[in-house]
Tab-separated table of C-alpha atoms in Angstrom:
chain	number	residue	atom	x	y	z
A	5	MET	CA	0.000	0.000	0.000
A	6	ASN	CA	2.771	2.461	0.946
A	7	LYS	CA	4.412	1.917	-2.457
A	8	VAL	CA	1.253	2.738	-4.448
A	9	PRO	CA	0.588	6.418	-5.172
A	10	THR	CA	-2.668	7.562	-3.587
A	11	GLU	CA	-4.103	8.782	-6.907
A	12	SER	CA	-3.441	5.410	-8.522
A	13	PHE	CA	-5.088	3.650	-5.586
A	14	PHE	CA	-8.155	5.877	-5.912
A	15	ARG	CA	-8.468	4.979	-9.603
A	16	VAL	CA	-8.446	1.304	-8.698
A	17	ILE	CA	-11.034	1.429	-5.901
A	18	ASP	CA	-13.326	3.717	-7.900
A	19	ASN	CA	-13.775	0.896	-10.422
A	20	LEU	CA	-14.560	-1.820	-7.875
A	21	ASP	CA	-18.065	-3.312	-7.827
A	22	THR	CA	-17.869	-4.346	-4.182
A	23	PRO	CA	-18.798	-2.057	-1.244
A	24	LEU	CA	-15.796	0.014	-0.172
A	25	ALA	CA	-16.557	0.395	3.562
A	26	PRO	CA	-15.377	-3.119	4.583
A	27	LEU	CA	-12.004	-2.444	2.934
A	28	ALA	CA	-11.272	0.198	5.585
A	29	THR	CA	-10.837	-2.615	8.139
A	30	ILE	CA	-7.983	-4.303	6.260
A	31	SER	CA	-5.265	-2.178	7.806
A	32	ARG	CA	-4.502	1.201	9.333
A	33	ASP	CA	-2.925	2.261	6.063
A	34	TRP	CA	-6.046	1.407	4.103
A	35	GLN	CA	-8.522	3.052	6.486
A	36	PRO	CA	-7.827	6.752	5.764
A	37	VAL	CA	-7.624	6.157	2.017
A	38	ILE	CA	-10.899	4.219	1.875
A	39	GLU	CA	-12.698	6.638	4.188
A	40	ALA	CA	-11.657	9.553	1.988
A	41	ARG	CA	-14.132	8.040	-0.471
A	42	THR	CA	-16.793	6.524	1.771
A	43	MET	CA	-17.048	9.610	3.980
A	44	ALA	CA	-17.236	12.080	1.089
A	45	GLU	CA	-21.011	11.637	0.818
A	46	VAL	CA	-22.821	10.284	3.857
A	47	CYS	CA	-26.521	9.478	4.385
A	48	VAL	CA	-27.920	9.722	7.924
A	49	ARG	CA	-31.482	9.141	9.150
A	50	SER	CA	-32.990	11.106	12.004
A	51	ASP	CA	-33.766	7.861	13.852
A	52	ASP	CA	-30.030	7.092	13.808
A	53	ALA	CA	-28.660	10.611	14.359
A	54	SER	CA	-25.828	9.287	16.560
A	55	GLN	CA	-24.041	8.455	13.309
A	56	LEU	CA	-23.256	12.169	13.098
A	57	ASP	CA	-20.911	11.688	16.074
A	58	VAL	CA	-19.019	9.047	14.084
A	59	ILE	CA	-18.492	11.532	11.264
A	60	PHE	CA	-17.943	14.836	13.033
A	61	GLY	CA	-16.236	13.387	16.098
A	62	ASP	CA	-13.273	12.261	14.007
A	63	THR	CA	-11.178	15.035	12.435
A	64	ARG	CA	-10.053	12.962	9.472
A	65	ARG	CA	-13.583	11.854	8.607
A	66	ARG	CA	-14.918	15.378	8.979
A	67	LEU	CA	-12.286	16.667	6.555
A	68	SER	CA	-13.380	14.037	4.024
A	69	LEU	CA	-17.069	15.030	4.168
A	70	LYS	CA	-18.342	16.827	1.052
A	71	LYS	CA	-22.092	16.246	1.360
A	72	LEU	CA	-24.378	15.184	4.206
A	73	LYS	CA	-27.740	13.749	3.205
A	74	TYR	CA	-30.054	13.942	6.193
A	75	HIS	CA	-33.398	12.124	6.113
A	76	ILE	CA	-36.003	13.224	8.655
A	77	ILE	CA	-38.322	10.287	9.279
A	78	LEU	CA	-42.006	11.016	9.886
A	79	PRO	CA	-44.372	8.529	11.577
A	80	SER	CA	-45.663	5.603	9.579
A	81	PHE	CA	-49.375	4.971	9.071
A	82	SER	CA	-51.576	2.074	8.059
A	83	ILE	CA	-52.121	0.919	4.492
A	84	THR	CA	-55.769	1.794	4.991
A	85	ARG	CA	-54.904	5.405	5.754
A	86	TRP	CA	-52.613	5.430	2.732
A	87	GLY	CA	-55.846	5.741	0.789
A	88	LYS	CA	-56.930	8.816	2.767
A	89	LEU	CA	-56.051	12.488	2.777
A	90	PRO	CA	-53.893	13.446	5.796
A	91	SER	CA	-55.950	14.333	8.858
A	92	ARG	CA	-55.298	17.478	10.889
A	93	ARG	CA	-53.931	15.339	13.692
A	94	GLU	CA	-51.519	13.605	11.333
A	95	CYS	CA	-50.331	16.937	9.890
A	96	SER	CA	-49.875	18.397	13.387
A	97	GLU	CA	-47.862	15.372	14.512
A	98	ASN	CA	-45.688	15.556	11.396
A	99	ASP	CA	-45.029	19.259	11.953
A	100	THR	CA	-44.042	18.647	15.574
A	101	ILE	CA	-41.633	15.836	14.738
A	102	PHE	CA	-40.143	17.733	11.828
A	103	SER	CA	-39.619	20.889	13.918
A	104	ARG	CA	-37.906	18.898	16.667
A	105	GLU	CA	-35.667	16.918	14.314
A	106	LEU	CA	-34.632	19.897	12.190
A	107	LEU	CA	-33.714	21.956	15.253
A	108	SER	CA	-31.836	18.967	16.703
A	109	LEU	CA	-29.855	18.582	13.477
A	110	PHE	CA	-28.838	22.243	13.386
A	111	VAL	CA	-27.932	22.286	17.088
A	112	ARG	CA	-25.815	19.176	16.618
A	113	LEU	CA	-24.019	20.489	13.538
A	114	HIS	CA	-23.468	23.833	15.257
A	115	THR	CA	-21.606	22.164	18.143
A	116	TYR	CA	-19.248	20.488	15.677
A	117	GLU	CA	-18.232	23.707	13.929
A	118	THR	CA	-14.592	24.763	14.262
A	119	ASP	CA	-12.786	27.869	13.077
A	120	GLY	CA	-11.408	27.390	9.591
A	121	GLY	CA	-13.170	24.066	9.059
A	122	PRO	CA	-13.956	22.994	5.477
A	123	SER	CA	-17.375	23.605	3.989
A	124	PHE	CA	-19.820	20.895	2.993
A	125	GLY	CA	-23.222	20.475	1.381
A	126	LEU	CA	-26.425	19.592	3.235
A	127	GLN	CA	-29.317	17.784	1.581
A	128	ILE	CA	-32.578	17.433	3.522
A	129	GLU	CA	-35.342	14.966	2.777
A	130	VAL	CA	-38.537	14.538	4.803
A	131	SER	CA	-40.813	11.526	4.418
A	132	SER	CA	-42.690	8.704	6.093
A	133	PRO	CA	-41.793	5.058	5.417
A	134	MET	CA	-45.257	4.702	3.860
A	135	ASP	CA	-44.569	7.401	1.251
A	136	SER	CA	-42.584	4.894	-0.808
A	137	HIS	CA	-45.164	2.134	-0.342
A	138	ASP	CA	-47.036	2.965	-3.556
A	139	GLN	CA	-46.916	-0.413	-5.256
A	140	GLY	CA	-47.824	-2.501	-2.222
A	141	ALA	CA	-50.569	-0.172	-1.086
A	142	ALA	CA	-52.044	0.275	-4.549
A	143	SER	CA	-53.225	-3.323	-4.561
A	144	VAL	CA	-55.356	-2.864	-1.452
A	145	SER	CA	-56.297	0.827	-1.585
A	146	GLU	CA	-58.465	2.655	-4.121
A	147	GLY	CA	-58.580	6.024	-2.372
A	148	THR	CA	-56.226	9.001	-2.666
A	149	GLY	CA	-53.085	6.801	-2.633
A	150	PRO	CA	-49.834	8.348	-3.854
A	151	ASP	CA	-51.460	11.792	-4.285
A	152	ARG	CA	-52.482	12.107	-0.615
A	153	ASN	CA	-49.748	14.619	0.281
A	154	ASN	CA	-49.758	16.700	-2.916
A	155	ASN	CA	-51.292	19.787	-1.328
A	156	THR	CA	-49.827	19.387	2.156
A	157	TYR	CA	-46.768	21.338	3.334
A	158	ILE	CA	-44.569	20.481	6.293
A	159	LYS	CA	-44.121	23.546	8.497
A	160	PHE	CA	-42.997	24.502	11.989
A	161	ASP	CA	-45.340	23.517	14.808
A	162	ASN	CA	-45.787	27.098	16.030
A	163	LEU	CA	-46.002	30.514	14.443
A	164	ASP	CA	-42.901	31.828	16.233
A	165	PRO	CA	-40.364	28.982	16.077
A	166	GLU	CA	-37.015	29.065	17.814
A	167	PRO	CA	-34.375	30.377	15.376
A	168	LEU	CA	-32.089	27.704	13.995
A	169	PRO	CA	-28.427	27.982	15.087
A	170	ALA	CA	-26.135	29.383	12.407
A	171	LEU	CA	-24.094	26.892	10.385
A	172	THR	CA	-21.243	28.816	8.806
A	173	GLN	CA	-19.660	25.799	7.113
A	174	VAL	CA	-22.665	24.730	5.046
A	175	ALA	CA	-22.007	26.066	1.558
A	176	GLU	CA	-24.772	24.176	-0.257
A	177	ILE	CA	-28.361	23.348	0.714
A	178	GLU	CA	-30.626	21.065	-1.298
A	179	GLN	CA	-34.102	19.607	-0.982
A	180	SER	CA	-35.145	17.479	-3.924
A	181	GLY	CA	-37.358	14.680	-2.656
A	182	GLY	CA	-39.894	13.650	-0.057
A	183	ARG	CA	-42.625	15.848	1.406
A	184	ASN	CA	-43.173	19.467	0.427
A	185	LEU	CA	-41.655	22.004	2.817
A	186	HIS	CA	-43.528	25.233	3.451
A	187	PRO	CA	-41.601	28.340	2.292
A	188	THR	CA	-41.496	29.606	5.902
A	189	VAL	CA	-39.253	26.612	6.643
A	190	ILE	CA	-37.080	27.470	3.668
A	191	GLU	CA	-36.689	31.021	4.965
A	192	SER	CA	-35.618	29.834	8.433
A	193	ILE	CA	-33.088	27.426	6.936
A	194	LEU	CA	-31.611	30.094	4.655
A	195	ARG	CA	-31.368	32.567	7.537
A	196	ALA	CA	-29.287	30.003	9.447
A	197	LEU	CA	-26.815	29.526	6.564
A	198	PRO	CA	-24.909	32.830	6.277
A	199	ALA	CA	-22.224	31.373	3.985
A	200	VAL	CA	-24.466	29.373	1.664
A	201	GLU	CA	-23.366	29.614	-1.969
A	202	THR	CA	-25.719	27.153	-3.676
A	203	VAL	CA	-29.451	26.616	-3.083
A	204	ARG	CA	-31.291	23.849	-4.920
A	205	TRP	CA	-34.955	23.273	-4.181
A	206	TYR	CA	-37.649	21.065	-5.683
A	207	PHE	CA	-41.028	22.642	-5.187
A	208	SER	CA	-44.504	21.284	-5.877
A	209	GLY	CA	-47.181	23.931	-6.205
A	210	PRO	CA	-50.737	23.457	-4.897
A	211	GLU	CA	-53.416	22.522	-7.392
A	212	VAL	CA	-55.052	25.390	-9.280
A	213	ARG	CA	-58.438	24.782	-7.604
A	214	LEU	CA	-56.889	25.632	-4.201
A	215	HIS	CA	-56.407	29.312	-4.968
A	216	ASP	CA	-55.943	30.589	-1.397
A	217	LEU	CA	-53.254	27.994	-0.656
A	218	ARG	CA	-51.659	28.645	-4.026
A	219	LEU	CA	-51.431	32.368	-3.300
A	220	GLU	CA	-50.125	31.689	0.232
A	221	ILE	CA	-47.316	29.417	-0.987
A	222	ARG	CA	-46.311	31.797	-3.756
A	223	THR	CA	-46.293	34.822	-1.439
A	224	SER	CA	-44.397	32.919	1.272
A	225	LEU	CA	-41.741	31.814	-1.213
A	226	ALA	CA	-41.284	35.436	-2.257
A	227	GLN	CA	-40.868	36.385	1.402
A	228	ALA	CA	-38.370	33.546	1.941
A	229	LEU	CA	-36.175	34.817	-0.901
A	230	SER	CA	-36.492	38.448	0.190
A	231	GLY	CA	-36.075	37.854	3.930
A	232	ALA	CA	-32.969	35.679	3.882
A	233	LYS	CA	-29.489	37.215	3.764
A	234	LEU	CA	-27.924	35.663	0.693
A	235	SER	CA	-24.689	37.637	0.712
A	236	SER	CA	-22.611	34.704	-0.575
A	237	LEU	CA	-25.140	33.168	-2.975
A	238	ARG	CA	-23.680	32.071	-6.308
A	239	GLU	CA	-26.380	29.698	-7.558
A	240	LEU	CA	-30.146	29.465	-7.030
A	241	ASN	CA	-31.828	26.506	-8.697
A	242	ILE	CA	-35.566	25.990	-8.117
A	243	TYR	CA	-37.778	23.482	-9.885
A	244	TRP	CA	-41.474	24.311	-9.600
A	245	SER	CA	-43.709	21.340	-10.366
A	246	ASP	CA	-47.192	22.244	-11.537
A	247	ALA	CA	-49.932	20.644	-13.611
A	248	GLU	CA	-50.457	21.763	-17.202
A	249	VAL	CA	-53.670	23.656	-17.948
A	250	PHE	CA	-54.981	21.897	-21.070
A	251	ASN	CA	-58.259	23.798	-21.152
A	252	HIS	CA	-57.316	27.019	-22.921
A	253	SER	CA	-60.720	28.518	-22.096
A	254	PHE	CA	-60.018	28.159	-18.376
A	255	GLN	CA	-60.314	31.341	-16.316
A	256	SER	CA	-57.544	31.363	-13.729
A	257	ARG	CA	-57.608	33.613	-10.678
A	258	SER	CA	-54.961	36.252	-10.045
A	259	LEU	CA	-51.802	35.389	-8.091
A	260	LEU	CA	-50.850	39.030	-7.606
A	261	ASN	CA	-50.626	40.559	-4.134
A	262	PRO	CA	-54.250	41.429	-3.199
A	263	GLN	CA	-53.145	44.592	-1.367
A	264	THR	CA	-50.539	46.013	-3.748
A	265	GLY	CA	-51.325	44.340	-7.069
A	266	ALA	CA	-47.623	43.471	-7.405
A	267	ASP	CA	-46.169	40.174	-8.563
A	268	ASP	CA	-44.222	39.463	-5.368
A	269	LEU	CA	-42.492	36.288	-6.556
A	270	SER	CA	-41.242	37.799	-9.821
A	271	ILE	CA	-39.920	40.824	-7.910
A	272	ALA	CA	-38.185	38.654	-5.290
A	273	LEU	CA	-36.505	36.566	-7.996
A	274	ARG	CA	-35.390	39.734	-9.783
A	275	LYS	CA	-33.722	40.939	-6.581
A	276	VAL	CA	-31.882	37.616	-6.285
A	277	ALA	CA	-30.672	38.063	-9.871
A	278	GLN	CA	-29.259	41.457	-8.901
A	279	LEU	CA	-27.114	40.102	-6.067
A	280	PRO	CA	-23.434	40.930	-6.736
A	281	THR	CA	-22.327	37.334	-6.101
A	282	ILE	CA	-24.927	35.498	-8.219
A	283	LYS	CA	-23.607	33.510	-11.184
A	284	THR	CA	-26.463	31.131	-11.980
A	285	LEU	CA	-30.208	31.592	-11.557
A	286	LYS	CA	-32.080	28.587	-12.920
A	287	LEU	CA	-35.863	28.339	-12.633
A	288	THR	CA	-37.362	25.283	-14.273
A	289	GLY	CA	-40.655	23.458	-14.304
A	290	SER	CA	-43.787	25.624	-14.583
A	291	PHE	CA	-43.096	29.018	-13.050
A	292	ILE	CA	-45.829	31.612	-13.631
A	293	LEU	CA	-43.860	34.834	-14.053
A	294	SER	CA	-44.447	38.369	-15.279
A	295	ASN	CA	-42.166	40.925	-16.916
A	296	GLU	CA	-41.409	42.235	-13.401
A	297	PHE	CA	-39.113	39.246	-13.141
A	298	PHE	CA	-36.141	40.198	-15.311
A	299	ASN	CA	-33.019	40.167	-14.836
A	300	ILE	CA	-32.647	36.392	-15.313
A	301	THR	CA	-30.172	33.793	-16.570
A	302	SER	CA	-32.398	30.767	-17.111
A	303	SER	CA	-36.128	30.305	-16.723
A	304	ASP	CA	-39.067	28.197	-17.752
A	305	SER	CA	-42.288	30.190	-17.700
A	306	ASP	CA	-45.800	28.808	-17.888
A	307	THR	CA	-48.152	29.927	-20.676
A	308	MET	CA	-50.267	31.725	-18.044
A	309	THR	CA	-49.517	35.049	-16.367
A	310	PRO	CA	-49.630	35.827	-12.613
A	311	SER	CA	-52.660	38.062	-13.173
A	312	GLY	CA	-54.609	35.097	-14.558
A	313	GLY	CA	-54.135	35.893	-18.258
A	314	TRP	CA	-52.338	34.059	-21.058
A	315	TYR	CA	-49.230	34.773	-23.141
A	316	TYR	CA	-50.796	32.997	-26.128
A	317	THR	CA	-54.090	33.477	-27.973
A	318	GLY	CA	-55.978	31.947	-30.890
A	319	ASP	CA	-59.447	30.936	-32.068
A	320	PRO	CA	-61.370	28.752	-29.585
A	321	ASP	CA	-63.557	27.484	-32.438
A	322	SER	CA	-60.557	26.170	-34.370
A	323	THR	CA	-60.621	22.872	-32.487
A	324	GLU	CA	-63.203	20.907	-30.544
A	325	PRO	CA	-62.712	20.293	-26.803
A	326	ASN	CA	-62.056	16.701	-25.832
A	327	ASN	CA	-64.330	15.765	-22.935
A	328	GLU	CA	-63.367	12.096	-22.854
A	329	ARG	CA	-63.025	10.781	-19.301
A	330	SER	CA	-60.605	8.165	-18.169
A	331	TYR	CA	-62.576	7.256	-15.039
A	332	ASP	CA	-64.844	4.273	-14.454
A	333	SER	CA	-67.834	6.044	-12.994
A	334	GLU	CA	-69.889	8.707	-14.706
A	335	ASP	CA	-71.659	9.533	-11.438
A	336	GLU	CA	-68.772	10.438	-9.210
A	337	GLU	CA	-69.581	11.116	-5.584
A	338	GLU	CA	-66.963	12.750	-3.394
A	339	VAL	CA	-66.415	10.939	-0.102
A	340	ILE	CA	-63.794	12.484	2.180
A	341	ASP	CA	-63.649	11.708	5.879
A	342	SER	CA	-60.050	12.162	6.963
A	343	ALA	CA	-60.572	12.892	10.621
A	344	ASP	CA	-59.641	9.626	12.305
A	345	SER	CA	-61.635	6.934	10.565
A	346	ASP	CA	-60.111	4.224	8.398
A	347	ALA	CA	-62.658	4.733	5.633
A	348	GLU	CA	-60.920	5.517	2.366
A	349	ASP	CA	-61.303	8.947	0.765
A	350	TYR	CA	-62.725	9.129	-2.725
A	351	PRO	CA	-62.151	12.589	-4.230
A	352	ALA	CA	-64.401	13.736	-7.075
A	353	VAL	CA	-61.466	13.423	-9.461
A	354	TRP	CA	-63.311	14.540	-12.594
A	355	GLU	CA	-64.562	17.683	-10.865
A	356	TRP	CA	-61.110	18.390	-9.461
A	357	VAL	CA	-59.337	18.156	-12.818
A	358	LYS	CA	-61.912	20.527	-14.313
A	359	LEU	CA	-61.348	22.987	-11.458
A	360	ASN	CA	-57.600	22.711	-12.112
A	361	GLY	CA	-58.068	23.487	-15.811
A	362	GLU	CA	-56.686	20.100	-16.841
A	363	GLN	CA	-59.957	19.051	-18.534
A	364	PRO	CA	-61.531	19.289	-20.995
A	365	ASN	CA	-58.515	19.136	-23.282
A	366	HIS	CA	-58.952	22.183	-25.524
A	367	LEU	CA	-55.641	23.424	-26.952
A	368	TRP	CA	-56.543	26.414	-29.112
A	369	ARG	CA	-54.005	29.034	-27.967
A	370	ASN	CA	-51.451	28.581	-30.756
A	371	ARG	CA	-49.915	31.996	-31.340
A	372	PRO	CA	-48.512	34.839	-29.193
A	373	ASP	CA	-50.871	37.492	-27.871
A	374	PRO	CA	-48.963	40.679	-28.815
A	375	GLU	CA	-50.434	42.744	-25.959
A	376	VAL	CA	-49.089	40.349	-23.318
A	377	TYR	CA	-46.343	38.390	-25.072
A	378	ASN	CA	-44.419	41.287	-26.631
A	379	PRO	CA	-43.811	43.262	-23.389
A	380	PHE	CA	-42.682	40.079	-21.622
A	381	LEU	CA	-40.223	39.221	-24.400
A	382	LEU	CA	-39.037	42.836	-24.592
A	383	GLU	CA	-38.191	42.897	-20.869
A	384	ALA	CA	-36.249	39.654	-21.278
A	385	ILE	CA	-34.191	41.197	-24.067
A	386	LEU	CA	-33.665	44.526	-22.299
A	387	SER	CA	-32.491	42.713	-19.159
A	388	VAL	CA	-29.297	41.725	-20.994
A	389	SER	CA	-28.184	45.348	-21.254
A	390	ARG	CA	-28.623	45.691	-17.482
A	391	MET	CA	-26.321	42.736	-16.794
A	392	PRO	CA	-22.878	43.439	-18.290
A	393	SER	CA	-21.420	40.235	-16.811
A	394	LEU	CA	-24.142	37.996	-18.268
A	395	ARG	CA	-22.762	35.176	-20.427
A	396	ASN	CA	-25.986	33.507	-21.542
A	397	LEU	CA	-29.721	33.699	-21.082
A	398	THR	CA	-32.352	31.040	-21.819
A	399	LEU	CA	-36.103	31.455	-21.546
A	400	GLN	CA	-38.888	29.012	-22.411
A	401	ILE	CA	-42.569	29.893	-22.458
A	402	GLY	CA	-44.777	26.811	-22.457
A	403	SER	CA	-43.847	23.155	-22.709
A	404	MET	CA	-44.396	20.221	-24.995
A	405	GLY	CA	-47.811	19.797	-23.363
A	406	THR	CA	-49.023	23.106	-24.869
A	407	SER	CA	-49.893	24.206	-28.406
A	408	LEU	CA	-46.932	26.558	-28.787
A	409	VAL	CA	-43.513	26.720	-27.160
A	410	THR	CA	-41.217	29.763	-27.250
A	411	ASP	CA	-37.476	29.302	-26.701
A	412	LEU	CA	-35.254	32.373	-26.426
A	413	GLU	CA	-31.475	32.126	-26.040
A	414	TYR	CA	-28.681	34.697	-25.867
A	415	ARG	CA	-24.936	34.004	-26.073
A	416	ILE	CA	-22.034	36.406	-25.654
A	417	ALA	CA	-19.360	36.783	-28.295
A	418	GLY	CA	-16.930	33.878	-28.375
A	419	SER	CA	-19.409	31.298	-27.083
A	420	LYS	CA	-20.859	28.409	-29.022
A	421	SER	CA	-24.117	28.926	-30.877
A	422	SER	CA	-27.227	28.024	-28.955
A	423	LYS	CA	-28.698	24.560	-28.664
A	424	LEU	CA	-31.789	25.929	-30.433
A	425	ARG	CA	-29.788	26.624	-33.560
A	426	HIS	CA	-28.133	23.222	-33.360
A	427	ILE	CA	-31.475	21.413	-32.985
A	428	SER	CA	-33.389	23.436	-35.583
A	429	LEU	CA	-30.713	23.506	-38.274
A	430	GLU	CA	-29.334	20.068	-37.432
A	431	SER	CA	-25.847	21.547	-37.708
A	432	ASP	CA	-22.730	21.399	-35.593
A	433	MET	CA	-22.349	23.861	-32.749
A	434	GLU	CA	-20.466	26.906	-34.020
A	435	VAL	CA	-18.469	29.585	-32.236
A	436	PHE	CA	-19.490	33.118	-33.172
A	437	GLU	CA	-17.351	36.210	-32.782
A	438	TRP	CA	-20.298	38.454	-31.963
A	439	PRO	CA	-23.219	38.377	-29.483
A	440	ARG	CA	-26.048	36.224	-30.759
A	441	TRP	CA	-29.773	35.697	-30.185
A	442	ASP	CA	-31.966	32.791	-31.273
A	443	LEU	CA	-35.741	32.707	-30.956
A	444	LEU	CA	-37.474	29.426	-31.747
A	445	LEU	CA	-41.260	29.115	-31.864
A	446	THR	CA	-42.416	25.513	-32.018
A	447	GLN	CA	-45.942	24.599	-33.102
A	448	VAL	CA	-46.740	21.496	-31.038
A	449	THR	CA	-50.294	20.673	-32.143
A	450	SER	CA	-51.276	20.003	-35.740
A	451	SER	CA	-54.767	21.535	-35.569
A	452	TYR	CA	-53.557	24.956	-36.749
A	453	ASP	CA	-53.506	25.557	-40.516
A	454	GLY	CA	-51.376	28.713	-40.524
A	455	GLU	CA	-47.629	29.123	-40.372
A	456	ALA	CA	-45.964	28.256	-37.103
A	457	THR	CA	-47.203	31.367	-35.348
A	458	ASP	CA	-48.358	34.090	-37.742
A	459	TRP	CA	-46.504	36.450	-35.441
A	460	ASP	CA	-44.333	39.319	-36.667
A	461	ILE	CA	-41.376	40.622	-34.690
A	462	PRO	CA	-42.397	44.101	-33.463
A	463	GLN	CA	-40.067	46.969	-34.268
A	464	GLU	CA	-39.313	47.703	-30.604
A	465	LEU	CA	-37.964	44.155	-30.145
A	466	LYS	CA	-35.832	44.488	-33.272
A	467	GLN	CA	-34.432	47.798	-32.031
A	468	ALA	CA	-33.668	46.414	-28.564
A	469	ILE	CA	-31.765	43.495	-30.080
A	470	THR	CA	-29.901	45.778	-32.474
A	471	ASP	CA	-28.843	48.048	-29.598
A	472	ILE	CA	-27.402	45.060	-27.705
A	473	THR	CA	-25.725	43.124	-30.534
A	474	GLY	CA	-24.986	45.876	-33.014
A	475	SER	CA	-26.521	43.782	-35.814
A	476	GLU	CA	-29.879	43.911	-37.520
A	477	VAL	CA	-32.561	41.257	-37.199
A	478	ASN	CA	-32.534	38.988	-40.216
A	479	GLY	CA	-36.070	37.697	-39.734
A	480	PHE	CA	-37.305	34.112	-39.655
A	481	ASN	CA	-36.079	30.938	-41.280
A	482	ILE	CA	-38.542	28.029	-41.347
A	483	TRP	CA	-37.209	24.643	-40.243
A	484	ASN	CA	-39.314	21.504	-39.773
A	485	GLY	CA	-42.511	23.498	-39.241
A	486	ASN	CA	-40.879	25.741	-36.645
A	487	GLN	CA	-39.690	29.315	-36.891
A	488	LEU	CA	-36.079	30.124	-35.972
A	489	MET	CA	-35.121	33.760	-35.749
A	490	GLU	CA	-31.399	34.195	-36.424
A	491	ILE	CA	-29.867	37.406	-35.166
């Protein structure tokens, strides 16, 4: 062992199929080398939190740690209740256990901190053992099943929780699985991480029919981003999961602040983009954003606006709505009794999907609405001039589940051409010596007889692009039924 260079030894053990941990017991020489790998990323459950002492109580192991995955375990429940919506008592118990375990984790990590210690990443997951019991429970339960926690958010068990101790050595925080955490929890966590550089969060929005909860979560997330001190933040990556609205005649309610009329979330995200340390701002999934949002670096925006409008328009008579149901019963009766009984809950699924705008399937919005779409696109373009250090910008409006998808990309001089150009022209990625824009409009449905969008680039957009790049807009080239604007 002493005659083998450490780097060569690492290359050998990294290609082994056997578990590495037992190899640490071979000899004292092997132990530190093996643990440099096995202790780099460690998973600990809250019901076995003493394992943290094994890691942080040993200096060598602590120095090897790069990421700590901490799993807070919530109480289990019966298979029968797996088919029910969570009761108030269950939610209260979950909040209490979560609050206790999260505080315990931060207190424990705080006691281990030493001056000049290396930083590490912290990933938090919260779930019950029954949350992953989908297949087994599905055979005996016909109730709510795997969707039972979709609109439930884990939060602190009182309105004025004890502040979490500061962890100055956590440089990365991530939550990408398990139960949804309420944005108030996110704010408390961020406040306790003064040196955090990277924040990655997976977020599932409430269903459209639950407007008050939807507005609460959106407003609270805005407050979490505005209230936390993010003086060292370099990367913010949030994925917002939301259902597609397939009924283009659906009238959505406003998500703007009822008192001020402002789009709080778009404004909060814009302030994050203006932080002097920020390098990457990536918002994916189905964010509903307005033109108050820009500056940005990467974003996926829904086809709907925060005020309840749409970025796209069209002729509702151009296609017939599809009212076909995929449910067994035409006469659906809602039965929900989640207090303490073991009776399964049977939501009125067909009524719920209609209230969420998911049915009937009526995709008739197949071209940009100039009054809404143009100002949004213009703000995206103008934001580049306000960010002299920006290297690239990507924006998508809509998804492959909608009638029309807009992809906008910007690249600085000297960078490779955008992926849009590569995909549309089926050409190799090129390096351009000047700043470049690409705008791709993809017609997804085939029910529209016109060109891809029948949308003309307004003069103010052309002028804004010309002012930034110094080159004139060349117009559209048509590729595979799509429109690619080369600039």
